[in-house]
Amino acid sequence: MNRTLADARRWAAHGTQVCRAAIDSLDEDAFAQPSLLPGWTRKHLVAHLAANGEAVRNLSTWAATGVPTPMYSSPEQRAADIEAGSHSAGTELAAWFASTAAALMAAWDSLSDAAWQSPVVTAQGRTVPASETPWMRTREVMVHAVDLGTGVTFADLPADFLLALGDDVVAKRSAAPLAGSPDIQVCPTDADGVCWTLPGTEPSTPITVTGPLAACTAYLAGRGDAHLTASRDEHTTPIPSLAAWL
Ligand code: ZN
């Protein structure tokens, strides 16, 4: 699907609300528990989300002023801020997330049409128009809302977002074909005509993975293979594991 700036801004706002609700459900003990991301407590993850709000807002400043304003001053600084956040009180982290999310939305509201088209450079070194940054933020708040491990699942996220996420992940994963694997087709049973292909290096019969759209996108995003089945030459086969993403 072709996502628009309006779509991405709507999803970013929606994902922020989903995170907000998940974060507000945590008491101090629950904040200190592991998230679904290896090695990170929920505090690490909320600190990352709050810092990401600031970082994406830096790109908005860059677009508005033309003055290069990187997302993070350095990868080390980014990691240090998350580590420091993991030692903060949960209430402070919740307030930090809320304030940076609100400031980001306000910054977007003030961008002119010309500024939205201005080039900015992401933390990964990609040059993109500022209009791409709400999608970057959308991915973070939507997918990490699930990673907080409070019970939000991909099935709770909007279907049009899931379709856009699938397209995005497949485009990125396709840049590095799966070594030693045939193509993997990921075909939701509840999304008309959608069938993604992850290219492999083996020219043999593809493996086809099917299940609900939410389960398919969770799988593509490296978040497990629950509710999916895989087949090859009309026989059931193990579901190939995919590397982490985001
Ligand atoms: Zn992230």
Short mmCIF file of C-alpha atoms and ligand atoms in Angstrom, two decimals:
data_model
loop_
_atom_site.label_atom_id
_atom_site.label_comp_id
_atom_site.label_asym_id
_atom_site.label_seq_id
_atom_site.Cartn_x
_atom_site.Cartn_y
_atom_site.Cartn_z
CA MET A 1 0.00 0.00 0.00
CA ASN A 2 1.07 3.59 -0.51
CA ARG A 3 1.17 5.28 2.85
CA THR A 4 0.80 9.06 3.02
CA LEU A 5 2.10 11.64 5.46
CA ALA A 6 -1.44 11.93 6.85
CA ASP A 7 -1.54 8.14 7.41
CA ALA A 8 1.79 8.20 9.25
CA ARG A 9 0.80 11.12 11.46
CA ARG A 10 -2.49 9.41 12.33
CA TRP A 11 -0.65 6.17 13.17
CA ALA A 12 2.02 7.96 15.20
CA ALA A 13 -0.71 9.61 17.28
CA HIS A 14 -2.53 6.28 17.66
CA GLY A 15 0.65 4.42 18.64
CA THR A 16 1.49 7.13 21.15
CA GLN A 17 -1.91 6.59 22.78
CA VAL A 18 -1.38 2.83 22.87
CA CYS A 19 2.04 3.30 24.52
CA ARG A 20 0.61 5.86 26.90
CA ALA A 21 -2.10 3.46 28.06
CA ALA A 22 0.41 0.61 28.44
CA ILE A 23 2.85 2.82 30.38
CA ASP A 24 0.09 4.20 32.62
CA SER A 25 -0.85 0.63 33.58
CA LEU A 26 2.60 0.03 35.13
CA ASP A 27 3.41 0.44 38.80
CA GLU A 28 7.01 0.80 39.99
CA ASP A 29 7.50 -2.98 40.29
CA ALA A 30 6.08 -3.62 36.83
CA PHE A 31 8.33 -0.93 35.35
CA ALA A 32 11.36 -2.84 36.61
CA GLN A 33 10.27 -6.11 34.98
CA PRO A 34 11.73 -7.32 31.68
CA SER A 35 10.23 -6.06 28.43
CA LEU A 36 9.90 -8.49 25.53
CA LEU A 37 13.21 -7.17 24.12
CA PRO A 38 16.29 -9.15 25.18
CA GLY A 39 18.25 -7.48 27.97
CA TRP A 40 15.88 -4.53 28.37
CA THR A 41 13.52 -3.84 31.26
CA ARG A 42 10.40 -1.81 30.59
CA LYS A 43 12.33 1.16 31.99
CA HIS A 44 14.97 0.79 29.29
CA LEU A 45 12.26 0.63 26.65
CA VAL A 46 10.29 3.65 27.92
CA ALA A 47 13.54 5.64 28.16
CA HIS A 48 14.28 4.64 24.54
CA LEU A 49 10.79 5.71 23.42
CA ALA A 50 11.08 9.05 25.24
CA ALA A 51 14.54 9.72 23.83
CA ASN A 52 13.31 8.71 20.37
CA GLY A 53 10.60 11.36 20.65
CA GLU A 54 13.28 13.98 21.25
CA ALA A 55 15.44 12.55 18.48
CA VAL A 56 12.69 12.65 15.86
CA ARG A 57 11.82 16.16 16.99
CA ASN A 58 15.44 17.13 16.28
CA LEU A 59 14.80 16.16 12.65
CA SER A 60 11.74 18.37 12.64
CA THR A 61 13.90 21.25 13.89
CA TRP A 62 16.41 20.44 11.15
CA ALA A 63 13.65 20.58 8.53
CA ALA A 64 12.23 23.83 9.89
CA THR A 65 15.56 25.68 10.20
CA GLY A 66 17.86 24.01 7.69
CA VAL A 67 20.43 23.73 10.50
CA PRO A 68 21.71 20.14 10.75
CA THR A 69 20.28 18.78 14.03
CA PRO A 70 21.03 15.04 14.30
CA MET A 71 18.69 12.66 16.10
CA TYR A 72 21.37 11.69 18.63
CA SER A 73 24.72 13.31 19.31
CA SER A 74 26.34 9.86 19.02
CA PRO A 75 25.43 6.15 19.29
CA GLU A 76 27.25 6.11 22.64
CA GLN A 77 25.15 9.01 23.92
CA ARG A 78 21.98 7.27 22.77
CA ALA A 79 22.94 4.11 24.69
CA ALA A 80 24.02 6.10 27.77
CA ASP A 81 20.69 7.95 27.90
CA ILE A 82 18.76 4.67 27.79
CA GLU A 83 20.97 3.18 30.50
CA ALA A 84 20.54 6.29 32.67
CA GLY A 85 16.78 6.17 32.10
CA SER A 86 16.68 2.56 33.27
CA HIS A 87 17.66 3.82 36.74
CA SER A 88 14.96 6.53 36.88
CA ALA A 89 11.64 6.21 38.69
CA GLY A 90 8.78 4.88 36.59
CA THR A 91 6.74 8.02 37.17
CA GLU A 92 9.60 10.15 35.81
CA LEU A 93 9.91 7.96 32.74
CA ALA A 94 6.17 8.12 32.10
CA ALA A 95 6.29 11.92 32.32
CA TRP A 96 9.37 12.04 30.06
CA PHE A 97 7.62 9.92 27.43
CA ALA A 98 4.46 12.05 27.58
CA SER A 99 6.32 15.36 27.32
CA THR A 100 8.59 14.40 24.42
CA ALA A 101 5.66 12.82 22.55
CA ALA A 102 3.59 15.99 22.98
CA ALA A 103 6.50 18.23 21.94
CA LEU A 104 7.02 16.12 18.82
CA MET A 105 3.37 16.41 17.77
CA ALA A 106 3.51 20.18 18.35
CA ALA A 107 6.66 20.45 16.24
CA TRP A 108 4.97 18.56 13.41
CA ASP A 109 1.92 20.83 13.64
CA SER A 110 4.16 23.84 13.03
CA LEU A 111 6.02 22.48 9.95
CA SER A 112 5.25 24.17 6.63
CA ASP A 113 4.60 22.15 3.46
CA ALA A 114 8.07 23.16 2.23
CA ALA A 115 9.71 22.08 5.49
CA TRP A 116 8.07 18.64 5.25
CA GLN A 117 9.90 18.19 1.94
CA SER A 118 13.31 19.24 3.37
CA PRO A 119 16.00 16.57 3.49
CA VAL A 120 17.15 15.32 6.90
CA VAL A 121 19.57 12.54 7.86
CA THR A 122 18.44 9.68 10.13
CA ALA A 123 20.53 8.00 12.84
CA GLN A 124 21.21 5.23 10.30
CA GLY A 125 22.68 7.77 7.91
CA ARG A 126 19.80 7.74 5.42
CA THR A 127 18.84 11.04 3.80
CA VAL A 128 15.04 11.27 3.69
CA PRO A 129 12.47 14.07 3.37
CA ALA A 130 11.12 15.17 6.76
CA SER A 131 7.78 13.72 5.67
CA GLU A 132 9.30 10.26 6.27
CA THR A 133 9.92 10.92 9.98
CA PRO A 134 6.33 10.36 11.23
CA TRP A 135 6.57 6.85 9.80
CA MET A 136 9.87 6.31 11.66
CA ARG A 137 8.12 7.38 14.86
CA THR A 138 5.06 5.25 14.06
CA ARG A 139 7.16 2.10 13.84
CA GLU A 140 8.74 2.83 17.22
CA VAL A 141 5.55 3.56 19.17
CA MET A 142 3.44 0.82 17.55
CA VAL A 143 5.95 -2.04 17.69
CA HIS A 144 7.40 -1.13 21.09
CA ALA A 145 3.85 -0.85 22.52
CA VAL A 146 3.80 -4.62 21.97
CA ASP A 147 7.38 -5.01 23.26
CA LEU A 148 6.39 -3.42 26.58
CA GLY A 149 4.78 -6.79 27.35
CA THR A 150 1.65 -5.45 29.01
CA GLY A 151 -0.70 -7.49 26.84
CA VAL A 152 -0.84 -5.35 23.69
CA THR A 153 -0.43 -7.56 20.62
CA PHE A 154 -0.09 -6.91 16.90
CA ALA A 155 -3.79 -7.84 16.62
CA ASP A 156 -4.55 -4.66 18.62
CA LEU A 157 -2.86 -2.46 15.98
CA PRO A 158 -4.71 -1.01 12.95
CA ALA A 159 -4.78 -3.29 9.89
CA ASP A 160 -3.73 -0.50 7.50
CA PHE A 161 -0.66 0.11 9.68
CA LEU A 162 0.14 -3.62 9.69
CA LEU A 163 0.03 -3.70 5.89
CA ALA A 164 2.37 -0.69 5.67
CA LEU A 165 4.69 -2.26 8.25
CA GLY A 166 4.81 -5.52 6.29
CA ASP A 167 5.74 -3.62 3.11
CA ASP A 168 8.45 -1.67 4.95
CA VAL A 169 10.03 -4.68 6.68
CA VAL A 170 10.01 -6.77 3.51
CA ALA A 171 11.65 -3.94 1.53
CA LYS A 172 14.40 -3.67 4.17
CA ARG A 173 14.88 -7.42 4.59
CA SER A 174 15.02 -7.90 0.82
CA ALA A 175 18.24 -5.89 0.73
CA ALA A 176 19.98 -8.92 2.31
CA PRO A 177 18.60 -12.22 0.90
CA LEU A 178 18.30 -15.08 3.42
CA ALA A 179 21.54 -17.06 3.16
CA GLY A 180 21.03 -20.78 2.51
CA SER A 181 17.25 -20.40 2.42
CA PRO A 182 14.72 -20.56 -0.41
CA ASP A 183 12.36 -17.61 -0.83
CA ILE A 184 9.88 -17.30 2.01
CA GLN A 185 6.39 -16.18 1.04
CA VAL A 186 4.36 -14.65 3.85
CA CYS A 187 0.69 -14.66 2.94
CA PRO A 188 -1.96 -13.37 5.36
CA THR A 189 -5.23 -15.30 5.17
CA ASP A 190 -7.26 -12.16 5.96
CA ALA A 191 -5.72 -9.50 3.69
CA ASP A 192 -6.99 -9.75 0.13
CA GLY A 193 -4.28 -10.29 -2.46
CA VAL A 194 -1.38 -9.55 -0.10
CA CYS A 195 1.55 -11.98 -0.26
CA TRP A 196 5.03 -10.81 0.66
CA THR A 197 8.22 -12.50 -0.55
CA LEU A 198 11.47 -12.52 1.39
CA PRO A 199 14.15 -13.48 -1.11
CA GLY A 200 16.50 -16.36 -0.26
CA THR A 201 19.72 -17.44 -1.94
CA GLU A 202 18.47 -20.98 -2.77
CA PRO A 203 16.56 -21.32 -6.05
CA SER A 204 14.47 -24.26 -4.71
CA THR A 205 10.70 -24.30 -3.97
CA PRO A 206 9.66 -21.41 -1.73
CA ILE A 207 8.37 -21.90 1.80
CA THR A 208 4.91 -20.38 2.29
CA VAL A 209 3.98 -19.04 5.72
CA THR A 210 0.29 -18.30 6.33
CA GLY A 211 -1.89 -17.03 9.17
CA PRO A 212 -3.68 -13.88 10.28
CA LEU A 213 -2.27 -10.52 9.09
CA ALA A 214 -1.30 -9.56 12.65
CA ALA A 215 0.66 -12.80 13.09
CA CYS A 216 2.32 -12.39 9.67
CA THR A 217 3.53 -8.87 10.45
CA ALA A 218 4.71 -9.89 13.93
CA TYR A 219 6.73 -12.63 12.24
CA LEU A 220 8.19 -10.28 9.62
CA ALA A 221 9.13 -7.89 12.43
CA GLY A 222 11.08 -10.69 14.13
CA ARG A 223 8.51 -11.05 16.93
CA GLY A 224 7.87 -14.81 16.84
CA ASP A 225 5.74 -17.17 14.79
CA ALA A 226 2.63 -17.71 16.92
CA HIS A 227 -0.59 -18.56 15.01
CA LEU A 228 1.31 -19.30 11.76
CA THR A 229 1.87 -22.44 9.72
CA ALA A 230 4.42 -23.09 6.99
CA SER A 231 4.24 -25.37 3.98
CA ARG A 232 6.43 -26.36 1.09
CA ASP A 233 5.39 -28.53 -1.86
CA GLU A 234 2.05 -28.94 -0.08
CA HIS A 235 3.72 -30.43 3.02
CA THR A 236 3.87 -28.83 6.43
CA THR A 237 7.38 -27.64 7.27
CA PRO A 238 8.98 -25.85 10.24
CA ILE A 239 8.60 -22.07 10.17
CA PRO A 240 11.99 -20.50 9.36
CA SER A 241 13.23 -18.15 12.08
CA LEU A 242 13.97 -14.58 11.07
CA ALA A 243 16.58 -12.30 12.62
CA ALA A 244 15.52 -9.45 14.90
CA TRP A 245 14.41 -6.20 13.32
CA LEU A 246 14.08 -2.66 14.78
ZN ZN B 1 13.32 1.22 18.91
#
